[in-house]
Coordinates of C-alpha atoms and ligand atoms in Angstrom, one line a residue:
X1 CA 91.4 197.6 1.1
X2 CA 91.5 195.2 4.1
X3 CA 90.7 191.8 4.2
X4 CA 91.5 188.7 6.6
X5 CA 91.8 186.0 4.1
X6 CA 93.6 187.2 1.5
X7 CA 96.4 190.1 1.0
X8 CA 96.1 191.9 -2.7
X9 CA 99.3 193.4 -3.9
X10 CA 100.4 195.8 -6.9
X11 CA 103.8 194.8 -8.6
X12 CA 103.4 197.6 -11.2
X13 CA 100.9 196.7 -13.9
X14 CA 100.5 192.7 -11.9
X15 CA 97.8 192.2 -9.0
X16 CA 99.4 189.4 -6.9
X17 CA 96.6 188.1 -4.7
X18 CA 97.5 186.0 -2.1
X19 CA 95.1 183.1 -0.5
X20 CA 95.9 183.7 3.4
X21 CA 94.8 181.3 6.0
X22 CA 98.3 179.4 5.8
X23 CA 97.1 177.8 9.2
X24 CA 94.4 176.0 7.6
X25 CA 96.3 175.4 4.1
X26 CA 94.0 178.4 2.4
X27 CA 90.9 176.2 3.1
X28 CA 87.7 178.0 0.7
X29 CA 85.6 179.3 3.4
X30 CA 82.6 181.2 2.3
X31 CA 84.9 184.9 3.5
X32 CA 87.9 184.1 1.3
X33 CA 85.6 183.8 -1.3
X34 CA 83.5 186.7 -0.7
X35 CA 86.8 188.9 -0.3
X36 CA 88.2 187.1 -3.6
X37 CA 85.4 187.9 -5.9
X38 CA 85.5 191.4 -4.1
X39 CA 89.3 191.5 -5.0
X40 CA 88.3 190.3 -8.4
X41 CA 86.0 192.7 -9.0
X42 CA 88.0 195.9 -8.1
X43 CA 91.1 194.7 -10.4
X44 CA 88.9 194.2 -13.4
X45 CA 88.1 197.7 -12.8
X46 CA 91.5 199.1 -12.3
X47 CA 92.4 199.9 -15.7
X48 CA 96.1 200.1 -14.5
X49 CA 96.2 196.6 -13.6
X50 CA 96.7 193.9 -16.6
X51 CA 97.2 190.5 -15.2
X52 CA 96.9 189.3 -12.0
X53 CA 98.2 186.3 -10.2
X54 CA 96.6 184.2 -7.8
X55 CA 99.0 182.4 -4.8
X56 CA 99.0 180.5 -2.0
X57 CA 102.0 179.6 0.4
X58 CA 104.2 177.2 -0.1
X59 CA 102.6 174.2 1.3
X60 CA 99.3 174.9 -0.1
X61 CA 97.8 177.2 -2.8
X62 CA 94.5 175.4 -1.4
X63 CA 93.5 172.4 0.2
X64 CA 89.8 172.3 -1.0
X65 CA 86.7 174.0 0.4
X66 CA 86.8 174.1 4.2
X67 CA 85.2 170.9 5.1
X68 CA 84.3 172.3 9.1
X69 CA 82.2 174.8 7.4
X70 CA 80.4 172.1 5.4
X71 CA 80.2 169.3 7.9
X72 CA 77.3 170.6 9.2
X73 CA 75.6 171.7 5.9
X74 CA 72.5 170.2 4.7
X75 CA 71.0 169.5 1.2
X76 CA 68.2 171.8 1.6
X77 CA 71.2 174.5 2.6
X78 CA 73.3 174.4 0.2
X79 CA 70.2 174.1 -2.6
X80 CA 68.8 177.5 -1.3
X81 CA 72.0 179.2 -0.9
X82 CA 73.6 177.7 -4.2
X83 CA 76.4 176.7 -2.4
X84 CA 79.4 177.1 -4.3
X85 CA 77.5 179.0 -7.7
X86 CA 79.6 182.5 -6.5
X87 CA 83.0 180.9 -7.1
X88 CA 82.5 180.6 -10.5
X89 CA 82.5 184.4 -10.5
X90 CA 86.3 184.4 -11.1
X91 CA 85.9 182.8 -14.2
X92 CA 84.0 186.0 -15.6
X93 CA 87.6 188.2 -14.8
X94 CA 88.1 189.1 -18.3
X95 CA 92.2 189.8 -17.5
X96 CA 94.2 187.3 -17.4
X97 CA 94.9 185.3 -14.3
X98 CA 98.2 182.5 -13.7
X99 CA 97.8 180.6 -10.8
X100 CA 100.7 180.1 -9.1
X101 CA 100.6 176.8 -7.1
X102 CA 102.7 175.5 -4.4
X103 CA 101.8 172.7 -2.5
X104 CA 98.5 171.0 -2.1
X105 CA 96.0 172.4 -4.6
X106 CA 93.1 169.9 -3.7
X107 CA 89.2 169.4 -4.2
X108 CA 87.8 172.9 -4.6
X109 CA 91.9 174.0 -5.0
X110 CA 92.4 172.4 -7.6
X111 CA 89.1 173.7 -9.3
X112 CA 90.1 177.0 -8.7
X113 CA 93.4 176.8 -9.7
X114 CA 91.3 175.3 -13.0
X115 CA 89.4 178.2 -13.1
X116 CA 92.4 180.2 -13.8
X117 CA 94.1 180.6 -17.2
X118 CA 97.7 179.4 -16.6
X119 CA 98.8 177.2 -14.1
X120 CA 102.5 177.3 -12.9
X121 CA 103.4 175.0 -11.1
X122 CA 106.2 174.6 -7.7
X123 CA 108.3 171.4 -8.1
X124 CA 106.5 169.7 -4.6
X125 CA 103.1 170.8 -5.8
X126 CA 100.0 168.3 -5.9
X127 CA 97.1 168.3 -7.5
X128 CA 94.4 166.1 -6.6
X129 CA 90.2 165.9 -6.2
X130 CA 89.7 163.7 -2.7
X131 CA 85.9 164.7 -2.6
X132 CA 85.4 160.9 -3.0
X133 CA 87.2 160.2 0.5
X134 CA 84.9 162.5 1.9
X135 CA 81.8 160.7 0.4
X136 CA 81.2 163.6 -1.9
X137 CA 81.9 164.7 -5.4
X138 CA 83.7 167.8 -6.8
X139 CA 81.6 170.7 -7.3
X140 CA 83.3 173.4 -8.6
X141 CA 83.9 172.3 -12.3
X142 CA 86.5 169.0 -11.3
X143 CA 84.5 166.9 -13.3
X144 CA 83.8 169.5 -16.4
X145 CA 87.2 171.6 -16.3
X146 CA 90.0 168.8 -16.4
X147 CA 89.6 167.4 -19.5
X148 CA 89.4 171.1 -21.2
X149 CA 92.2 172.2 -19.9
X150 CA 94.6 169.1 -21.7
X151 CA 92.1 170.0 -25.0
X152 CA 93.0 173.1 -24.6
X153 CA 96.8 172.2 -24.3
X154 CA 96.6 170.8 -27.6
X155 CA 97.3 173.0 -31.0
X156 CA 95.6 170.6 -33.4
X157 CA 92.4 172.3 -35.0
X158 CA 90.9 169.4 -36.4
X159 CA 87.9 169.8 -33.8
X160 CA 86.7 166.0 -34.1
X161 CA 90.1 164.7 -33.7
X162 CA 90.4 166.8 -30.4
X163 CA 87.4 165.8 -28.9
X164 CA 88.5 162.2 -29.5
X165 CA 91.9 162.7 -28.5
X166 CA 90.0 164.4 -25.1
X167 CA 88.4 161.3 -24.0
X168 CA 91.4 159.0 -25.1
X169 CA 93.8 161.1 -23.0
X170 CA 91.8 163.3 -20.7
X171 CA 89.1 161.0 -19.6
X172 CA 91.4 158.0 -18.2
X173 CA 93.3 160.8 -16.2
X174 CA 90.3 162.7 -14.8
X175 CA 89.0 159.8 -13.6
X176 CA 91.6 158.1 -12.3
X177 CA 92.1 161.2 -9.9
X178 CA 88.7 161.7 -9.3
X179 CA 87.5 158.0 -9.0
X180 CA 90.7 157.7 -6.2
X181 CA 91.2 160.6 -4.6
X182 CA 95.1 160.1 -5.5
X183 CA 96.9 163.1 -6.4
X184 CA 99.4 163.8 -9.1
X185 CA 102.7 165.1 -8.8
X186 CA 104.0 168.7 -10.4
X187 CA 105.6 166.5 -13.5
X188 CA 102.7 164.6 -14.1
X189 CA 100.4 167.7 -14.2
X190 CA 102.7 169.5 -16.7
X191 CA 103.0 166.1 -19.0
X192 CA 98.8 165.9 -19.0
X193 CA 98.8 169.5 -19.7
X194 CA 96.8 171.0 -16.5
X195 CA 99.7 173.0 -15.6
X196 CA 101.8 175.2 -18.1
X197 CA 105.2 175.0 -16.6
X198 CA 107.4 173.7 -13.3
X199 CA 109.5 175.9 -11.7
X200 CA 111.3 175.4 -8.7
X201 CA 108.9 176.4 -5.4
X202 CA 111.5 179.1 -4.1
X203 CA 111.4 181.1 -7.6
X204 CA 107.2 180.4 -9.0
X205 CA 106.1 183.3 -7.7
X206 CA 108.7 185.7 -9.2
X207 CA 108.3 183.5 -12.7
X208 CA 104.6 183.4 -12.4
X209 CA 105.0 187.5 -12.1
X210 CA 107.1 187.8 -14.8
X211 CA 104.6 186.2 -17.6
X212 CA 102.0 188.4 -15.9
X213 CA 104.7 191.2 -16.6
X214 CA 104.4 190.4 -20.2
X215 CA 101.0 190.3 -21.2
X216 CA 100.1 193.3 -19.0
X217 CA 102.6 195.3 -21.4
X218 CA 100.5 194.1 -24.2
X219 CA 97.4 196.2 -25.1
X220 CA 95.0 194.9 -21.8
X221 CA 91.9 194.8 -24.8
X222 CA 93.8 192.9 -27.2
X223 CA 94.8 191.1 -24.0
X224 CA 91.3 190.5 -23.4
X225 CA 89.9 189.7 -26.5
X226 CA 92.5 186.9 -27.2
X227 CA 91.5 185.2 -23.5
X228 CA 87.5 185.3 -24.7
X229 CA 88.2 184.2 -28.2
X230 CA 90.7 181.0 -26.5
X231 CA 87.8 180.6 -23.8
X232 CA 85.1 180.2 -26.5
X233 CA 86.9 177.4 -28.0
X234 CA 85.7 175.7 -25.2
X235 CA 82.1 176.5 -26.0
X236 CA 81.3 177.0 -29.6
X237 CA 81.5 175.0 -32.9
X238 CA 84.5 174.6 -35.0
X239 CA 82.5 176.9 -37.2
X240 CA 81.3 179.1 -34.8
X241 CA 84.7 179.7 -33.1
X242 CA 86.2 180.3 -36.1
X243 CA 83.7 183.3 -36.9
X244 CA 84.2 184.7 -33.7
X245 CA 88.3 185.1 -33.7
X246 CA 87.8 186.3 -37.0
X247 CA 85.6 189.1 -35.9
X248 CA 87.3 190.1 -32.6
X249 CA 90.8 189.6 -35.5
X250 CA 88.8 192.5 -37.6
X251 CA 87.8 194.2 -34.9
X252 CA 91.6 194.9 -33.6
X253 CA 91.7 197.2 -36.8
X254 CA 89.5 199.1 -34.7
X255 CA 91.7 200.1 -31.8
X256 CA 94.6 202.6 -32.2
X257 CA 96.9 200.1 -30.6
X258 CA 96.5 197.4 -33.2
X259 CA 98.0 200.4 -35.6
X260 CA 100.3 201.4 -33.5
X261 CA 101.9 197.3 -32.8
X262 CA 102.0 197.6 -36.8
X263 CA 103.3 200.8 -37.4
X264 CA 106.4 200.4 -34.4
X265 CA 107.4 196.6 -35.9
X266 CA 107.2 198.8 -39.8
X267 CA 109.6 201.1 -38.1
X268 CA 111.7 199.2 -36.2
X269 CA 111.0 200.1 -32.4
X270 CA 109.4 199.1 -29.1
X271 CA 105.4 199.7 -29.6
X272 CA 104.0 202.1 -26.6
X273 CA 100.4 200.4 -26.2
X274 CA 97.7 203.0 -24.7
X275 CA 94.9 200.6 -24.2
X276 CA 92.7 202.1 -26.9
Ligands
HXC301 C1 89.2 172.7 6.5 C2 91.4 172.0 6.5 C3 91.3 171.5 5.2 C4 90.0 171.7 4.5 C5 93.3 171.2 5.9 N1 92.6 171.7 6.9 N2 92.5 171.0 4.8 N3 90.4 172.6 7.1 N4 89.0 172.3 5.2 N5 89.9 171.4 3.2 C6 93.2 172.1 8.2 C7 93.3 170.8 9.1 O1 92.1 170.5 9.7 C8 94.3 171.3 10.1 O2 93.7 172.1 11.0 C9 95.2 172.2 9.3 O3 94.5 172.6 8.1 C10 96.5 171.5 8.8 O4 96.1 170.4 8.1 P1 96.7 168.9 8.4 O5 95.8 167.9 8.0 O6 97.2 168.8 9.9 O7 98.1 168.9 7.5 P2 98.8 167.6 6.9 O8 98.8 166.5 7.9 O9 100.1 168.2 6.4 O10 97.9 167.2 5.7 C11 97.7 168.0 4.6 C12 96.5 167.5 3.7 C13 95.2 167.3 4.6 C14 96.8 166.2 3.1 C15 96.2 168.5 2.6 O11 95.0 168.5 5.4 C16 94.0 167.0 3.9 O12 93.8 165.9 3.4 N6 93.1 168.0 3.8 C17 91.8 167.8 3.2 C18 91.9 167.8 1.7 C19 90.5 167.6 1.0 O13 89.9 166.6 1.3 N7 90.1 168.5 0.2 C20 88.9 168.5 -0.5 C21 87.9 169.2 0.3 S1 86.2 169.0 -0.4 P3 93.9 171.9 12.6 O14 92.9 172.9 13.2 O15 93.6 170.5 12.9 O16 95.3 172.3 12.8 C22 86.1 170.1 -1.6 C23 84.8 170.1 -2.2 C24 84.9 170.9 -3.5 O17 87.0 170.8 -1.8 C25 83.6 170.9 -4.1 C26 82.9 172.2 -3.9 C27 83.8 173.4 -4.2

């Protein structure tokens, strides 16, 4: 498939899709997104696909939604189109997606890169929401999505204790970046837990790859049922979330590859997952 504003590659069993409007530092115009979500779409559906990563070049993964477009946008616009309610659409990809950032990853850049399930980072990246210099807010999930991604960082169970330890830690962070505008360096992303790793900007995309390369030779439902079980931490109860991993645990006894990851560790070799 063609598109303009983003390329879509197959390393093997990895979808590397690549923002692509370097010139204006992968600004989210309505198109990308439309092609994105189109992009989306199709890998979901591309049974031999597992993970995908999502790129940008190496001075910017993005630099936030494209402001020329919404310079001239109006309230009663954006209320009737539901401006910016179709980027959320990523977040339904049931594979797993790493962002791979490089650069500036800014307003709605940052969002989306907080959409994603891993962030890697490149050494010079920065992360940032500067809606507030622009006399807006962010409004693609900055305000909601920070502070889960450092809870989710975090292996304690002991759900009060997390939520506490969210506002102690998370809250004085989020705001700070979003009550500024000032953006945070690679390091101090990886030590508040929003990105995953740092690797040098020349090698990211290779290493970002790589962990893709891994859990697409995993079973891609197991795959998929450990990203919705993590993701509903976010939502449900203690109680609640416990239930559900222990359901989706019984129902990998279901799937032949659950008995096949047994039976190949039982007989000492490499398990050959089918995806059923
Ligand atoms: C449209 C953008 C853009 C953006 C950069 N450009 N960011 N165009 N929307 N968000 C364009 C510039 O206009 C310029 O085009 C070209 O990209 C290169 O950018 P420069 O500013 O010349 O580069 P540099 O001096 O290196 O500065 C880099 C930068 C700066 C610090 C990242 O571009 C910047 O501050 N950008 C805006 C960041 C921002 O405010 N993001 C939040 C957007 S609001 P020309 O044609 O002049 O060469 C947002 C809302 C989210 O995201 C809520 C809803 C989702």
């Amino acid at each position: 498939l063609k598109y303009e504003n983003i390329t879509v590659e197959n390393r093997g069993k990895v979808a590397l899709v690549t923002l692509n409007r370097p010139k204006q530092l992968n600004a989210l115009c309505s198109p990308l997104f439309k092609e994105l979500n189109d992009a989306m779409e199709n890998i979901q559906a591309d049974s031999k696909i597992g993970a995908i990563v999502l790129t940008g070049s190496q001075k910017a993964f993005a630099a936030g939604a494209d402001i020329k477009e919404m310079s001239t946008q109006t309230f009663i616009d954006n209320y009737k189109s539901n401006f910016i309610a179709d980027w959320t659409k990523i977040t339904t990809v049931r594979k797993p997606i790493i962002a791979a950032v490089n650069g500036f990853a800014l307003g709605g850049g940052c969002e989306l890169a907080m959409m994603c399930d891993i962030i890697y980072a490149g050494e010079e990246a920065k992360f940032g929401q500067p809606e507030i210099k622009l006399g807006t807010i962010p409004g693609a999930g900055g305000t909601q999505r920070f502070t889960n991604h450092i809870f989710s960082n975090t292996e304690n169970r002991n759900f009060v204790f997390l939520k506490r330890l969210t506002h102690a830690v998370g809250k004085s962070k989020a705001m700070e970046m979003v009550l500024t505008g000032s953006l945070i360096s690679a390091q101090e992303a990886l030590s508040s837990g929003l990105v995953a790793k740092v690797f040098p900007s020349d090698k990211l995309v290779e290493e970002a790859v790589k962990t893709a390369e891994i859990i697409s030779s995993y079973s891609n439902p197991i795959v998929m049922m450990c990203k919705e079980a993590v993701n509903k931490a976010f939502e449900l109860s203690l109680n609640e979330g416990l239930h559900l991993e222990r359901r989706l645990f019984h129902a990998t006894f279901a799937t032949a590859d659950r008995k096949e990851g047994m039976s190949a560790f039982v007989e000492k070799r490499k398990a050959k997952f089918e995806d059923k």
